[in-house]
JSON list of C-alpha atoms in Angstrom, two decimals:
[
{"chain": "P", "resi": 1, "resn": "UNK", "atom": "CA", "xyz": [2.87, -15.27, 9.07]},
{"chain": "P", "resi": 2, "resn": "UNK", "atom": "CA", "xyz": [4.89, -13.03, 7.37]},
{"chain": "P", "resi": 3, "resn": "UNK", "atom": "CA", "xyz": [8.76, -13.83, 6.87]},
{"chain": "P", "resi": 4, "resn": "UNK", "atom": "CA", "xyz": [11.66, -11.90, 5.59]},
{"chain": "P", "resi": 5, "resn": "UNK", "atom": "CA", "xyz": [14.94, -13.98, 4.18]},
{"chain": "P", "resi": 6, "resn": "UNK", "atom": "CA", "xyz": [18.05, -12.22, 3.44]},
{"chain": "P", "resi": 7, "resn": "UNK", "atom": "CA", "xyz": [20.81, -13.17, 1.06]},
{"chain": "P", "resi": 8, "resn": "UNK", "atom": "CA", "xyz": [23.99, -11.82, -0.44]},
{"chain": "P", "resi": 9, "resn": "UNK", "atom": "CA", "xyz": [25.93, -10.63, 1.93]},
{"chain": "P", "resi": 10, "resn": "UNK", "atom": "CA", "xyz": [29.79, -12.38, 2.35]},
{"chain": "P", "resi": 11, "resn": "UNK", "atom": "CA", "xyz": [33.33, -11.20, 2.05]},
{"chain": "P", "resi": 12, "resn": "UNK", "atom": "CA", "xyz": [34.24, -8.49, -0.77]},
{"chain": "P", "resi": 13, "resn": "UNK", "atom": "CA", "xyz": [37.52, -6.46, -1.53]},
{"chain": "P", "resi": 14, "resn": "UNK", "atom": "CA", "xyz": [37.42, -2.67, -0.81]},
{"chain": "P", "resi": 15, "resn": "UNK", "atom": "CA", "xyz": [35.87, -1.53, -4.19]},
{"chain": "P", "resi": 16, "resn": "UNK", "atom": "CA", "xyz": [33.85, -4.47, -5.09]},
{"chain": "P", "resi": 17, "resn": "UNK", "atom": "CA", "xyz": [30.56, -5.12, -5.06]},
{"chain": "P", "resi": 18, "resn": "UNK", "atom": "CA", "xyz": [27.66, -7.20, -3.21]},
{"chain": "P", "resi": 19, "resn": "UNK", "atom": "CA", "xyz": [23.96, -6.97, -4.12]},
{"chain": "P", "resi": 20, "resn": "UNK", "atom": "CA", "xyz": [21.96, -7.73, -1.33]},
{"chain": "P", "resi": 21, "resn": "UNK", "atom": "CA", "xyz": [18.09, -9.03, -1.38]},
{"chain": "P", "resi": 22, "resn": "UNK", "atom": "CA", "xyz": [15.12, -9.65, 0.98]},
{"chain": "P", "resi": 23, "resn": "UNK", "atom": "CA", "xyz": [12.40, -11.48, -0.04]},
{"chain": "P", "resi": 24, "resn": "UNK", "atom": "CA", "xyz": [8.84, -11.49, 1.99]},
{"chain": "P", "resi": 25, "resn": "UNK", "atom": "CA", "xyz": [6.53, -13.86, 2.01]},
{"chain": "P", "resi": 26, "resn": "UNK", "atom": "CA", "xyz": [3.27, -14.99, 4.16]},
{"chain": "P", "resi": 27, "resn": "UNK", "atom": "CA", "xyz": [-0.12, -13.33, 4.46]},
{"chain": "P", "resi": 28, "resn": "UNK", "atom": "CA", "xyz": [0.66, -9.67, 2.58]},
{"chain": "P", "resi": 29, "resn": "UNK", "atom": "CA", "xyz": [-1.94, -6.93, 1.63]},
{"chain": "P", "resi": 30, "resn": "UNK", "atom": "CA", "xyz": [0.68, -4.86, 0.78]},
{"chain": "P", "resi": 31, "resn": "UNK", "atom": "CA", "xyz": [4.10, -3.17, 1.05]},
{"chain": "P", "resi": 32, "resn": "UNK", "atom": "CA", "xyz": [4.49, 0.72, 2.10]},
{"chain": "P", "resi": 33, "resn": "UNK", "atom": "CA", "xyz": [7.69, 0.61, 2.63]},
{"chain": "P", "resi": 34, "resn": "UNK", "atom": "CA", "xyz": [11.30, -1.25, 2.56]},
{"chain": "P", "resi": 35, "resn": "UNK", "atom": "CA", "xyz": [14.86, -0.31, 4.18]},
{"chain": "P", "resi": 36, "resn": "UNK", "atom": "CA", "xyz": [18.20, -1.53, 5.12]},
{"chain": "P", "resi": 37, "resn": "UNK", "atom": "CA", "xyz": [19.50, -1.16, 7.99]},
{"chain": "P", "resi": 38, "resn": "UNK", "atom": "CA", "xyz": [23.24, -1.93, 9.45]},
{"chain": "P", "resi": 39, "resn": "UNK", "atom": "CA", "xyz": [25.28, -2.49, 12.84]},
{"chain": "P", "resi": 40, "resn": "UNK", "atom": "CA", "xyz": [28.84, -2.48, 12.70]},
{"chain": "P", "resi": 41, "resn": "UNK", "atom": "CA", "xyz": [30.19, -3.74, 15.24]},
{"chain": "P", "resi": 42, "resn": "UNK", "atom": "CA", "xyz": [30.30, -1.44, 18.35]},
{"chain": "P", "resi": 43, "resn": "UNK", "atom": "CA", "xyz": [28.38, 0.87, 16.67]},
{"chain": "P", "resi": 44, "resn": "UNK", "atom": "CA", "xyz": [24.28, 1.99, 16.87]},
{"chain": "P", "resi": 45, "resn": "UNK", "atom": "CA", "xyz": [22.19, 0.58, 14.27]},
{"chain": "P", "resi": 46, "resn": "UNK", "atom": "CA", "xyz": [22.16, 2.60, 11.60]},
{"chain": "P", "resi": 47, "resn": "UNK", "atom": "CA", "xyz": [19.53, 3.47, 8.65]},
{"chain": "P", "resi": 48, "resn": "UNK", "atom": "CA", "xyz": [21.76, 2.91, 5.00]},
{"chain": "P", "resi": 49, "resn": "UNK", "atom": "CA", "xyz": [18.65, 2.74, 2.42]},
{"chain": "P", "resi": 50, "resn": "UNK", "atom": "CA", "xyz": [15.20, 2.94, 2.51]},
{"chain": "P", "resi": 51, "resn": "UNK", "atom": "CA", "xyz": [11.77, 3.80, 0.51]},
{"chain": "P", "resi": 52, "resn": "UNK", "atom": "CA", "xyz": [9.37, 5.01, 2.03]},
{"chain": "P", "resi": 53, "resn": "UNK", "atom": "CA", "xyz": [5.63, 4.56, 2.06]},
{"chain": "P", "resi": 54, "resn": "UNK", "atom": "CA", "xyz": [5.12, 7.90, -0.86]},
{"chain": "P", "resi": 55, "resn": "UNK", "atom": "CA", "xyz": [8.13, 6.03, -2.86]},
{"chain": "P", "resi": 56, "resn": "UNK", "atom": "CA", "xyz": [10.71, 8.80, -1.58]},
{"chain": "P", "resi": 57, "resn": "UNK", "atom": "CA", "xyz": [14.25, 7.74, -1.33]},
{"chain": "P", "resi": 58, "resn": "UNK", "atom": "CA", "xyz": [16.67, 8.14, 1.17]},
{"chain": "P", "resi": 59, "resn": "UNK", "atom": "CA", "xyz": [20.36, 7.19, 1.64]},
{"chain": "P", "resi": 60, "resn": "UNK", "atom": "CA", "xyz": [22.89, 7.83, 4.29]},
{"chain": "P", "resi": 61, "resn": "UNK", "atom": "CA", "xyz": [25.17, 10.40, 3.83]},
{"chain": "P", "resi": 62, "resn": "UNK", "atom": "CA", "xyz": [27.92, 7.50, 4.01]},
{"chain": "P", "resi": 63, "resn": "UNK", "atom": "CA", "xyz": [26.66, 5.18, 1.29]},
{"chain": "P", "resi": 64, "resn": "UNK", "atom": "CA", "xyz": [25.24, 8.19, -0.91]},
{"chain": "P", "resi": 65, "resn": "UNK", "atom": "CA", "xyz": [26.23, 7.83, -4.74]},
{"chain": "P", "resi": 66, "resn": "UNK", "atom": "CA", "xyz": [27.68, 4.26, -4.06]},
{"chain": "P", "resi": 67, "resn": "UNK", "atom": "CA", "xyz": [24.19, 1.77, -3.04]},
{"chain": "P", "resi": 68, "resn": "UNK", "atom": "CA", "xyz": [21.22, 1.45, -4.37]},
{"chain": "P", "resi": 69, "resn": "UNK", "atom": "CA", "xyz": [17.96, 0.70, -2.95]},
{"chain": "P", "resi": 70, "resn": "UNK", "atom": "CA", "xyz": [14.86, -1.08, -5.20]},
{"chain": "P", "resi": 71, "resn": "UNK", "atom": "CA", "xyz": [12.33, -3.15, -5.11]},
{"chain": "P", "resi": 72, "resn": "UNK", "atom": "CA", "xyz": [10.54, -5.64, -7.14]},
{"chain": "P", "resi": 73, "resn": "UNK", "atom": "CA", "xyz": [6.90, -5.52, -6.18]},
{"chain": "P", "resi": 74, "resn": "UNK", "atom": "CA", "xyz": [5.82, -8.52, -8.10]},
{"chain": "P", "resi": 75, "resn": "UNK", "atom": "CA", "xyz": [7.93, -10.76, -5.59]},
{"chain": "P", "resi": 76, "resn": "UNK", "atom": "CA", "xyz": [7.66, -8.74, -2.37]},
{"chain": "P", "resi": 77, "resn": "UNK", "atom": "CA", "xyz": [11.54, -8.83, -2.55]},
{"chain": "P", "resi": 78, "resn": "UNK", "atom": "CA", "xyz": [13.94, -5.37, -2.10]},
{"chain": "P", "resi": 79, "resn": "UNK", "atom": "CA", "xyz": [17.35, -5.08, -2.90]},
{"chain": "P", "resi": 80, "resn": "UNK", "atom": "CA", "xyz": [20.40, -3.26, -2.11]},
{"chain": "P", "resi": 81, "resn": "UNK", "atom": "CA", "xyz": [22.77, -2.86, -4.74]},
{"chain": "P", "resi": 82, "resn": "UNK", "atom": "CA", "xyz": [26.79, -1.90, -2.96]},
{"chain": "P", "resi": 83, "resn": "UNK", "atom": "CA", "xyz": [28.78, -0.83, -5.23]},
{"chain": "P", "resi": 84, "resn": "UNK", "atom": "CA", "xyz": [32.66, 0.76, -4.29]},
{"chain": "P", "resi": 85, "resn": "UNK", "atom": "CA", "xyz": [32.46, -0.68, -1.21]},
{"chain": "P", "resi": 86, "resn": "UNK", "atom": "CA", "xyz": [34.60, 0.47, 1.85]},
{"chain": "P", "resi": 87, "resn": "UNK", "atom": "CA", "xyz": [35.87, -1.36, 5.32]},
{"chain": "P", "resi": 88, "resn": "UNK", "atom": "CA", "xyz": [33.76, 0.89, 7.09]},
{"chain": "P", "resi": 89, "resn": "UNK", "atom": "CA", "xyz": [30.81, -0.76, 5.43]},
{"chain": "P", "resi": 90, "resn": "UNK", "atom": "CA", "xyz": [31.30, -4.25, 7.33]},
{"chain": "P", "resi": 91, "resn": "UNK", "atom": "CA", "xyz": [28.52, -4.59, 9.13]},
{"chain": "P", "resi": 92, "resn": "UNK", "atom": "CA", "xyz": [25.33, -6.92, 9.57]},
{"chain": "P", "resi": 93, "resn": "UNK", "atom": "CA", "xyz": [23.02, -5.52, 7.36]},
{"chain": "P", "resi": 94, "resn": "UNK", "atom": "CA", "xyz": [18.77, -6.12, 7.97]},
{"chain": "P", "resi": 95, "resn": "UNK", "atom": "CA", "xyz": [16.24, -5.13, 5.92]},
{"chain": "P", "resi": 96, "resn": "UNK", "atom": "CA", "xyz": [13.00, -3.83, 7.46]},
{"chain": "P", "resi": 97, "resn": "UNK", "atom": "CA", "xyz": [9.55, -3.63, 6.29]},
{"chain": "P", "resi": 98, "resn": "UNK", "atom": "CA", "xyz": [6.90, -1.94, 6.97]},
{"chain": "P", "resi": 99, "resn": "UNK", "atom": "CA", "xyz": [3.91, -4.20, 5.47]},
{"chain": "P", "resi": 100, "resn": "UNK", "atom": "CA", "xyz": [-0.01, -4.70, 5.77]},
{"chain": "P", "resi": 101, "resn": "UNK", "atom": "CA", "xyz": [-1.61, -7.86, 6.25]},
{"chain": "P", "resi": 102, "resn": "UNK", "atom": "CA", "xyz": [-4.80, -6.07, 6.81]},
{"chain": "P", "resi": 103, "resn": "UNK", "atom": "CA", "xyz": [-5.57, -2.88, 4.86]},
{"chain": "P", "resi": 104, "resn": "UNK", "atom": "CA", "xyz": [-5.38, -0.40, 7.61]},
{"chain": "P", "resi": 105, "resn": "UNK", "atom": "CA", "xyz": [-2.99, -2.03, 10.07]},
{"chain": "P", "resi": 106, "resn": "UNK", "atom": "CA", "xyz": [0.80, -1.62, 9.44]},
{"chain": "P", "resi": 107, "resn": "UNK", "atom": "CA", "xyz": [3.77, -3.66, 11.34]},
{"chain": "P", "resi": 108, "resn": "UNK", "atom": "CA", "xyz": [7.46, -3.40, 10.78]},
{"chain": "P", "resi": 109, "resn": "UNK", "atom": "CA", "xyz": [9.18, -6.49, 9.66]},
{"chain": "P", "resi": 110, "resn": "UNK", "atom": "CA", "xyz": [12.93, -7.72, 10.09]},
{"chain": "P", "resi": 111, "resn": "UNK", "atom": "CA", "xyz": [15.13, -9.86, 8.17]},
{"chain": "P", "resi": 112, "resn": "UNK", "atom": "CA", "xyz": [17.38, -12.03, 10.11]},
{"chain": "P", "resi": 113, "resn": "UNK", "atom": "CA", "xyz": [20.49, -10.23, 9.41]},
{"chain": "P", "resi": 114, "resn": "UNK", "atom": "CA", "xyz": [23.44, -10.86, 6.80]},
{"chain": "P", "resi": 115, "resn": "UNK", "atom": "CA", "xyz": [27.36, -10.40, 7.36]},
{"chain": "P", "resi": 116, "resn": "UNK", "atom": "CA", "xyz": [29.27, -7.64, 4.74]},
{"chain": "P", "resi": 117, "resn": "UNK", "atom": "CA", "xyz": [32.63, -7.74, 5.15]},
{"chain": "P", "resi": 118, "resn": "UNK", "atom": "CA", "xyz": [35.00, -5.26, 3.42]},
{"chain": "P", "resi": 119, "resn": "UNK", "atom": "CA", "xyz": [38.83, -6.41, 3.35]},
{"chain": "P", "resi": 120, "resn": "UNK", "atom": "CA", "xyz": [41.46, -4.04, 4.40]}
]
């Protein structure tokens, strides 16, 4: 039962910014961890954001010092905060959880994708 919705994403200038969220909802023990992932197109799926399960962070090389990843646990929802944004950042961007709807039994949960697209 559980869902992930994505919003936020749409057309920016090179240096602006987009903050993008993902809200779960349905049948949640808890959250261990949340990421965002992209595809430009041609290109392999690739991991921009995530934290993880012990609350590390991690960022691309590529989007280092420029996005931010967070959550807000009391609605299940994560964000992604792009900030001096590039062309080479249009992609579709997901965001992926890993959640519990029983305590011991994890599954990985998508969004349903939303377009960033950079101007050149």
């Amino acid at each position: 039962q559980v869902q992930l919705v994505e919003s936020g994403g749409g057309l920016v200038q090179p240096g602006g910014s987009l903050r993008l969220s993902c809200a779960a909802s349905g049948n949640i023990f808890a959250i261990d961890s949340v990421g965002w992932y992209r595809r430009a197109p041609g290109k392999q799926r690739e991991l921009a954001a995530v934290i993880t399960s012990g609350g590390t962070v991690i960022y691309a090389d590529s989007v280092k010092g420029r996005f931010t990843i967070s959550k807000d646990n009391a609605k299940n929802t994560a964000y992604l905060q792009m900030n001096s944004l590039k062309p080479e950042d249009t992609a579709v961007y997901y965001c992926n959880f890993e959640i519990r709807e029983k305590p011991s039994h994890r599954q990985q949960y998508w969004g349903q994708g939303t377009q960033v697209t950079v101007s050149s």
